[in-house]
């Protein structure tokens, strides 16, 4: 496994990193955890002309709650989130399911988000919780809602001269709960099917806000708006969750492959959506 | 049979039965092991191989000019170039031919087409991308059924007289007697199943470092080989090099599992390149190259039928098997058995008639059906009979444990000759199964299963009782390319009483440096820490066929014991001389020679060792060393009873192994800790194959399992916990009563896991789900059984 040759820049600041990236155009890649990028380069599936290493950039490793948001910096590793008390709901539920311990120790949430692999977990969690992605370019910073950020498989909304510096996830005020249900063939595998669910309850106990998103059974991580609409305004119940689960199954577009048949995957979407919503509601009702 | 086994030597000697810490581990743990890729020689060049992207295509032309022009590229090798040295093709271990570098056609995706030799590995890899090959695609055959169809394209048009894709036809047993038994049967139960293609996947991939001295003609080849002596002989035959000028050094090996038995094209090309260029050439496969091109395992399509009485007595077995051999028939197996020892498929049961018919077909897949920890296809055989017996239990309404007890070969029937010609040496199967069932709480679990079904939960209990045939093999029946499957040990005891034991086999992680020292320690009383074990260098070890098919302990281990006894005989004479007693009056125990009836008069093995070089009786030859070539009188037959409990999620088909109880009887255990490690590994591999692991191809013949994200190796996270039990029934013909255990759990466990999942859904009418039992297959089986009203 010998990659093609490439230039390497170790940036000392976000400005330096952005400048280096801008200089190399679409041939540059940001290196944070490298858990997808390096294997792709070694298999020669990716051959960037330049790597911009941001691991020495101070301040990007912040994981904190401010202004009602959970802020996850570009150098926050999956493992940091998995062991943080600040994580909640679907975030806390998904973190231990990210690949394996080795990948979690090095890989970053922001890197996974920017990679836009439809089998990646974080974008579904962010779609369910309604997060924003913060991007920095030569002309400054902009905030991109996750629904706009995920453009297509392996395609994000960044411009060639931009990099992700942070992800911001709104922290609910009232009673809330979330869950990430993932079916993988083994630890370290990508999801065969995964469902993220997020529920916020109003004063009456009815669902005030709902997020449902799918991993690996759609061409890109996808929010199931139809299911969310059915949930909002109603009290949690088995029947309601079964209805939402059916809508999620209908929204999925699985394909037959070595992991299993499309029919079975659609069934798992149905079962996992019901289970994720049930777990999310139980958590919300407890809190 | 005894339930436990006690060491006869004290711990400071560390003979048989002691869980001595592995001698080899010190260097591995501190990173001081030396694997193939750790070796570097002055002026060494690096080789990379261009592989075919297509599974079947004619090669119109290969343009290497751009690659050859890259700075740092020393040579670009093609099949056309090799043909000038008569090296474009080579023989396989099954007597077929295999392309070294393709000249006419490519026959599987990943086949070797050209090679670049360069000053560093990055340059070699870059230059590969510049080689232009003009391929003309041909129809692709991805299954043996398709391969044997009348209109199938001929894959091996290179072979004179080859008119179809049939590789071999072979049978064992008595067809006529079997037909008679089937005609008499109350019931016939059948099962069709596929044991899918898998890959041994050693963590260290294959490779070599070839160093041919152009002045002397001496070829020193460092190679990841489980069988260095056999490889040297094959090299001498292929390349026409004088055998004394070939030295194969097999350094520390990071796992083999059968994958490092064959001769691979890369070895031949690197050696030829070193010969022509006059510099050392290193070639090391990438993970993907290892997975897509080197020896696979299994890929057996099997149909088995049992003739039974209404009360569950087996009368006969009929088996038809079709194997997918890939593009070249490169199985590593004894010559006269075309499907390995698959005909041991009658298993642990006593019935008079069996007929096993085997066929193999060429396909456009990688060649090299090596035994992946399967003792020459016994994994497939054991899987079939244990699945079939379980099916018969359901069809006849008999408990799956009871049908086994009813048909077991009984302890007083050994030695037992099977209808396909094996002579089982020893065993007590009913005690083994009873013990395993008691340990897991079988009756209680059956009650829980019934209650769970009422609540819509699916619990399954799977049983497999396997019998293996290992330690190939007796020279009258067993050879590879004519080389008899004997093995040897050479023991030298030095003047200070320390010893070196040299063997023709090659450890790949099995712990030979410890276990074989323990055999010598047990026989001579030399402390195990004073015995060095040397393997893997053909210039410095006696001849042997190598380590695979669980044969090291049955064959080389026996040689180690016998050579120790030869040394003991001479040592006894020297002791008699030192003690001024008659030879016959000398007893050896724990390294002390004493005179019978006079315990005060004694000398130690160290005293005797010194005397062997300083003070001998008249007429005796100096030295204390000997060699023994062991020709086993029979195979050995380890066995075991495995019971697995699973919980199946009816909504998704996901299943989890709740408990795994494994009772193994491998005869005398030399190092119980190492034996348990082998069993843990095999149970894990059985879990892998039953749950997730297979090499997949699409309809166009593209291999979609070319890395560890797609070809799955279970981790400790999902692997179940194992509960191990043992009985000890020594092999009556092996010098120390050992039977070998390296492959037992890989052979026995897949059926236990699969039987457990089937058992969970058998009440719905499900009888078979092919491995791997992916959740979607389990779910689909449940759905269709429910749809048909099961």
Coordinates of N, CA, C and O in Angstrom, one line a residue, chain B residues 3-98:
Chain B
X3 N -10.4 -38.1 32.2 CA -10.9 -36.7 32.1 C -9.8 -35.7 32.3 O -9.9 -34.6 31.7
X4 N -8.8 -36.0 33.0 CA -7.7 -35.0 33.1 C -6.4 -35.7 32.9 O -6.3 -37.0 32.9
X5 N -5.4 -34.9 32.7 CA -4.1 -35.5 32.3 C -3.1 -34.8 33.2 O -3.2 -33.6 33.4
X6 N -2.2 -35.5 33.8 CA -1.2 -34.9 34.8 C 0.2 -35.0 34.2 O 0.6 -36.0 33.7
X7 N 1.0 -33.9 34.3 CA 2.3 -33.9 33.8 C 3.2 -34.9 34.7 O 2.9 -35.1 35.9
X8 N 4.1 -35.6 34.0 CA 5.0 -36.5 34.7 C 6.3 -35.9 35.1 O 7.0 -36.5 35.9
X9 N 6.6 -34.7 34.6 CA 7.8 -34.1 35.0 C 7.5 -32.9 35.9 O 6.4 -32.4 35.9
X10 N 8.5 -32.5 36.7 CA 8.3 -31.3 37.6 C 8.3 -30.1 36.7 O 8.8 -30.1 35.6
X11 N 7.7 -29.0 37.3 CA 7.7 -27.7 36.5 C 9.0 -27.2 36.0 O 9.1 -26.6 34.9
X12 N 10.1 -27.5 36.8 CA 11.4 -26.9 36.4 C 11.9 -27.6 35.1 O 12.8 -27.1 34.4
X13 N 11.4 -28.8 34.9 CA 11.8 -29.5 33.6 C 10.8 -29.1 32.5 O 11.1 -28.8 31.4
X14 N 9.5 -29.0 32.9 CA 8.5 -28.4 32.0 C 8.2 -29.3 30.8 O 8.0 -28.9 29.7
X15 N 8.0 -30.6 31.1 CA 7.7 -31.5 30.0 C 6.2 -31.5 29.6 O 5.5 -30.4 29.8
X16 N 5.8 -32.6 29.0 CA 4.4 -32.6 28.5 C 3.4 -32.4 29.6 O 3.5 -32.9 30.7
X17 N 2.4 -31.5 29.3 CA 1.3 -31.3 30.2 C 1.5 -30.0 31.0 O 0.6 -29.6 31.7
X18 N 2.6 -29.3 30.9 CA 2.8 -28.0 31.6 C 2.4 -26.9 30.7 O 2.8 -26.9 29.5
X19 N 1.7 -25.9 31.2 CA 1.4 -24.7 30.4 C 2.6 -23.8 30.4 O 2.6 -22.7 31.0
X20 N 3.7 -24.2 29.8 CA 4.9 -23.4 29.8 C 4.7 -22.1 29.0 O 4.0 -22.2 27.9
X21 N 5.1 -21.0 29.5 CA 5.0 -19.8 28.7 C 5.8 -19.9 27.4 O 6.9 -20.4 27.4
X22 N 5.2 -19.3 26.4 CA 5.8 -19.5 25.0 C 7.1 -18.8 24.9 O 7.3 -17.6 25.1
X23 N 8.2 -19.6 24.6 CA 9.5 -19.1 24.4 C 9.6 -18.0 23.4 O 10.3 -17.1 23.5
X24 N 8.8 -18.2 22.3 CA 8.9 -17.2 21.2 C 8.3 -15.9 21.5 O 8.6 -14.9 20.8
X25 N 7.5 -15.8 22.5 CA 6.7 -14.6 22.8 C 7.6 -13.4 23.2 O 7.3 -12.3 22.9
X26 N 8.7 -13.7 23.9 CA 9.5 -12.6 24.4 C 9.9 -11.7 23.2 O 9.8 -10.4 23.3
X27 N 10.4 -12.3 22.2 CA 10.8 -11.4 21.1 C 9.7 -10.7 20.3 O 9.8 -9.6 19.9
X28 N 8.5 -11.4 20.3 CA 7.4 -10.8 19.6 C 6.8 -9.7 20.4 O 6.5 -8.6 19.8
X29 N 6.7 -9.9 21.7 CA 6.1 -8.8 22.5 C 6.9 -7.5 22.5 O 6.4 -6.5 22.6
X30 N 8.3 -7.7 22.5 CA 9.1 -6.4 22.5 C 9.4 -6.0 21.1 O 10.3 -5.1 21.0
X31 N 8.8 -6.5 20.1 CA 9.0 -6.0 18.7 C 10.4 -6.5 18.1 O 10.9 -5.8 17.3
X32 N 10.9 -7.6 18.6 CA 12.2 -8.1 18.1 C 12.0 -9.3 17.2 O 13.0 -10.0 16.9
X33 N 10.8 -9.6 16.9 CA 10.6 -10.7 15.9 C 11.1 -10.2 14.5 O 11.3 -9.0 14.3
X34 N 11.5 -11.1 13.7 CA 12.0 -10.7 12.4 C 11.2 -11.4 11.3 O 11.4 -12.6 11.0
X35 N 10.3 -10.6 10.7 CA 9.4 -11.1 9.6 C 10.1 -10.9 8.3 O 11.1 -10.2 8.2
X36 N 9.4 -11.4 7.3 CA 10.0 -11.3 5.9 C 10.4 -9.8 5.6 O 11.5 -9.5 5.2
X37 N 9.4 -8.9 5.8 CA 9.6 -7.5 5.4 C 10.6 -6.8 6.2 O 11.0 -5.7 5.9
X38 N 11.0 -7.4 7.3 CA 12.1 -6.8 8.2 C 13.5 -7.0 7.6 O 14.4 -6.4 8.0
X39 N 13.5 -7.9 6.6 CA 14.9 -8.2 6.0 C 15.3 -7.3 4.9 O 14.4 -6.9 4.1
X40 N 16.5 -6.8 5.0 CA 17.0 -5.9 4.0 C 18.4 -6.4 3.6 O 19.2 -6.9 4.4
X41 N 18.7 -6.3 2.3 CA 20.0 -6.7 1.9 C 20.7 -5.6 1.1 O 19.9 -4.8 0.5
X42 N 22.0 -5.5 1.0 CA 22.7 -4.4 0.3 C 22.2 -4.4 -1.2 O 22.2 -5.5 -1.8
X43 N 21.9 -3.3 -1.7 CA 21.5 -3.1 -3.1 C 20.2 -3.7 -3.5 O 19.8 -3.9 -4.7
X44 N 19.4 -3.9 -2.4 CA 18.1 -4.6 -2.7 C 17.1 -3.7 -3.5 O 17.0 -2.5 -3.3
X45 N 16.4 -4.4 -4.5 CA 15.4 -3.8 -5.3 C 14.0 -4.2 -4.8 O 13.9 -5.2 -4.1
X46 N 13.0 -3.5 -5.3 CA 11.6 -3.8 -4.9 C 10.8 -4.1 -6.1 O 10.9 -3.4 -7.1
X47 N 9.9 -5.1 -5.9 CA 9.1 -5.5 -7.0 C 7.6 -5.3 -6.7 O 7.2 -5.5 -5.6
X48 N 6.9 -4.9 -7.7 CA 5.4 -4.7 -7.6 C 4.8 -5.4 -8.8 O 5.4 -5.5 -9.9
X49 N 3.6 -6.0 -8.6 CA 3.0 -6.8 -9.6 C 1.7 -6.1 -10.2 O 0.9 -5.6 -9.4
X50 N 1.6 -6.0 -11.5 CA 0.4 -5.6 -12.2 C -0.6 -6.7 -12.3 O -0.2 -7.8 -12.7
X51 N -1.8 -6.5 -11.9 CA -2.8 -7.5 -11.9 C -3.9 -7.2 -12.8 O -4.3 -6.1 -13.0
X52 N -4.6 -8.2 -13.3 CA -5.6 -8.0 -14.2 C -6.9 -7.4 -13.6 O -7.3 -7.9 -12.6
X53 N -7.4 -6.4 -14.2 CA -8.7 -5.8 -13.7 C -9.9 -6.7 -14.1 O -11.0 -6.5 -13.6
X54 N -9.7 -7.5 -15.1 CA -10.7 -8.3 -15.7 C -10.6 -9.8 -15.3 O -9.5 -10.3 -15.2
X55 N -11.8 -10.4 -15.1 CA -11.7 -11.9 -14.7 C -11.4 -12.8 -15.9 O -11.0 -13.9 -15.7
X56 N -11.7 -12.4 -17.1 CA -11.5 -13.3 -18.2 C -11.3 -12.5 -19.5 O -12.2 -11.8 -19.9
X57 N -10.1 -12.5 -20.0 CA -9.9 -11.6 -21.2 C -8.6 -12.1 -22.0 O -7.7 -12.7 -21.3
X58 N -8.7 -11.9 -23.3 CA -7.5 -12.3 -24.1 C -6.6 -11.0 -24.0 O -7.0 -9.9 -24.0
X59 N -5.3 -11.3 -23.9 CA -4.3 -10.2 -23.9 C -3.8 -10.0 -25.4 O -3.2 -10.9 -25.9
X60 N -4.2 -8.9 -25.9 CA -3.7 -8.6 -27.3 C -2.3 -8.0 -27.3 O -1.5 -8.4 -28.1
X61 N -2.0 -7.1 -26.3 CA -0.7 -6.6 -26.3 C -0.4 -6.0 -24.9 O -1.3 -5.6 -24.2
X62 N 0.9 -5.9 -24.6 CA 1.3 -5.2 -23.3 C 2.4 -4.3 -23.7 O 3.4 -4.6 -24.3
X63 N 2.2 -3.0 -23.4 CA 3.2 -1.9 -23.7 C 3.8 -1.5 -22.4 O 3.2 -0.9 -21.6
X64 N 5.1 -1.8 -22.2 CA 5.8 -1.5 -21.0 C 6.7 -0.3 -21.1 O 7.4 0.0 -20.2
X65 N 6.7 0.3 -22.3 CA 7.8 1.3 -22.6 C 7.7 2.5 -21.6 O 8.8 2.9 -21.1
X66 N 6.5 3.0 -21.3 CA 6.4 4.2 -20.5 C 6.9 3.8 -19.0 O 7.6 4.6 -18.4
X67 N 6.5 2.6 -18.6 CA 6.9 2.2 -17.2 C 8.4 2.0 -17.2 O 9.1 2.4 -16.2
X68 N 9.0 1.4 -18.2 CA 10.5 1.2 -18.2 C 11.2 2.5 -18.2 O 12.4 2.5 -17.8
X69 N 10.6 3.5 -18.7 CA 11.3 4.8 -18.8 C 11.3 5.6 -17.5 O 12.0 6.6 -17.4
X70 N 10.6 5.2 -16.5 CA 10.5 5.9 -15.3 C 11.9 5.8 -14.6 O 12.5 4.7 -14.5
X71 N 12.3 7.0 -14.1 CA 13.6 7.0 -13.3 C 13.5 6.1 -12.1 O 12.6 6.2 -11.3
X72 N 14.4 5.2 -12.0 CA 14.4 4.3 -10.8 C 13.9 2.9 -11.2 O 14.0 2.0 -10.4
X73 N 13.2 2.8 -12.3 CA 12.8 1.4 -12.7 C 13.9 0.7 -13.3 O 14.6 1.2 -14.2
X74 N 14.2 -0.5 -12.8 CA 15.3 -1.3 -13.3 C 14.9 -2.3 -14.4 O 15.6 -2.6 -15.4
X75 N 13.7 -2.9 -14.2 CA 13.2 -3.9 -15.2 C 11.7 -3.9 -15.1 O 11.1 -3.7 -14.1
X76 N 11.1 -4.2 -16.3 CA 9.7 -4.6 -16.4 C 9.6 -6.0 -16.9 O 10.1 -6.3 -18.0
X77 N 8.9 -6.8 -16.2 CA 8.9 -8.3 -16.5 C 7.5 -8.6 -17.1 O 6.5 -8.2 -16.4
X78 N 7.5 -9.3 -18.2 CA 6.2 -9.8 -18.7 C 6.3 -11.3 -18.8 O 7.4 -11.9 -18.8
X79 N 5.1 -11.9 -19.1 CA 5.1 -13.4 -19.4 C 5.9 -13.8 -20.6 O 6.6 -14.8 -20.6
X80 N 5.9 -12.9 -21.6 CA 6.7 -13.1 -22.8 C 8.2 -13.3 -22.5 O 8.9 -14.1 -23.0
X81 N 8.6 -12.4 -21.6 CA 10.0 -12.4 -21.2 C 10.3 -13.7 -20.4 O 11.3 -14.4 -20.6
X82 N 9.4 -14.0 -19.5 CA 9.6 -15.3 -18.7 C 9.6 -16.5 -19.6 O 10.4 -17.5 -19.3
X83 N 8.8 -16.4 -20.6 CA 8.8 -17.6 -21.5 C 10.1 -17.9 -22.1 O 10.4 -19.1 -22.4
X84 N 10.9 -16.9 -22.3 CA 12.3 -17.1 -22.8 C 13.1 -18.0 -21.9 O 14.1 -18.6 -22.3
X85 N 12.8 -18.0 -20.6 CA 13.5 -18.8 -19.6 C 12.7 -20.0 -19.3 O 12.9 -20.7 -18.3
X86 N 11.6 -20.3 -20.0 CA 10.7 -21.4 -19.8 C 10.0 -21.2 -18.4 O 9.8 -22.2 -17.7
X87 N 9.7 -20.0 -18.0 CA 9.2 -19.8 -16.6 C 7.8 -19.1 -16.7 O 7.3 -18.6 -15.6
X88 N 7.2 -19.0 -17.8 CA 5.9 -18.3 -17.9 C 4.8 -19.1 -17.2 O 3.8 -18.6 -16.8
X89 N 5.0 -20.4 -17.1 CA 4.0 -21.3 -16.4 C 4.8 -22.1 -15.4 O 6.0 -22.4 -15.5
X90 N 4.1 -22.5 -14.3 CA 4.7 -23.4 -13.3 C 3.7 -24.5 -12.9 O 2.5 -24.3 -13.1
X91 N 4.2 -25.5 -12.3 CA 3.3 -26.6 -11.8 C 2.6 -26.1 -10.5 O 3.2 -25.4 -9.7
X92 N 1.4 -26.6 -10.3 CA 0.8 -26.4 -9.0 C 1.0 -27.6 -8.1 O 1.4 -28.7 -8.5
X93 N 0.6 -27.5 -6.8 CA 0.7 -28.6 -5.9 C -0.2 -29.7 -6.2 O -0.1 -30.8 -5.6
X94 N -1.2 -29.5 -7.1 CA -2.1 -30.6 -7.5 C -1.8 -31.1 -8.9 O -2.6 -31.8 -9.5
X95 N -0.6 -30.8 -9.4 CA -0.2 -31.3 -10.7 C -0.8 -30.6 -11.9 O -0.7 -31.1 -13.0
X96 N -1.5 -29.5 -11.7 CA -2.0 -28.7 -12.8 C -0.8 -27.7 -13.1 O 0.3 -27.8 -12.6
X97 N -1.1 -26.8 -14.1 CA -0.2 -25.7 -14.4 C -0.9 -24.4 -14.1 O -2.1 -24.3 -14.1
X98 N 0.0 -23.4 -13.7 CA -0.6 -22.1 -13.4 C 0.3 -21.1 -14.1 O 1.6 -21.2 -14.1

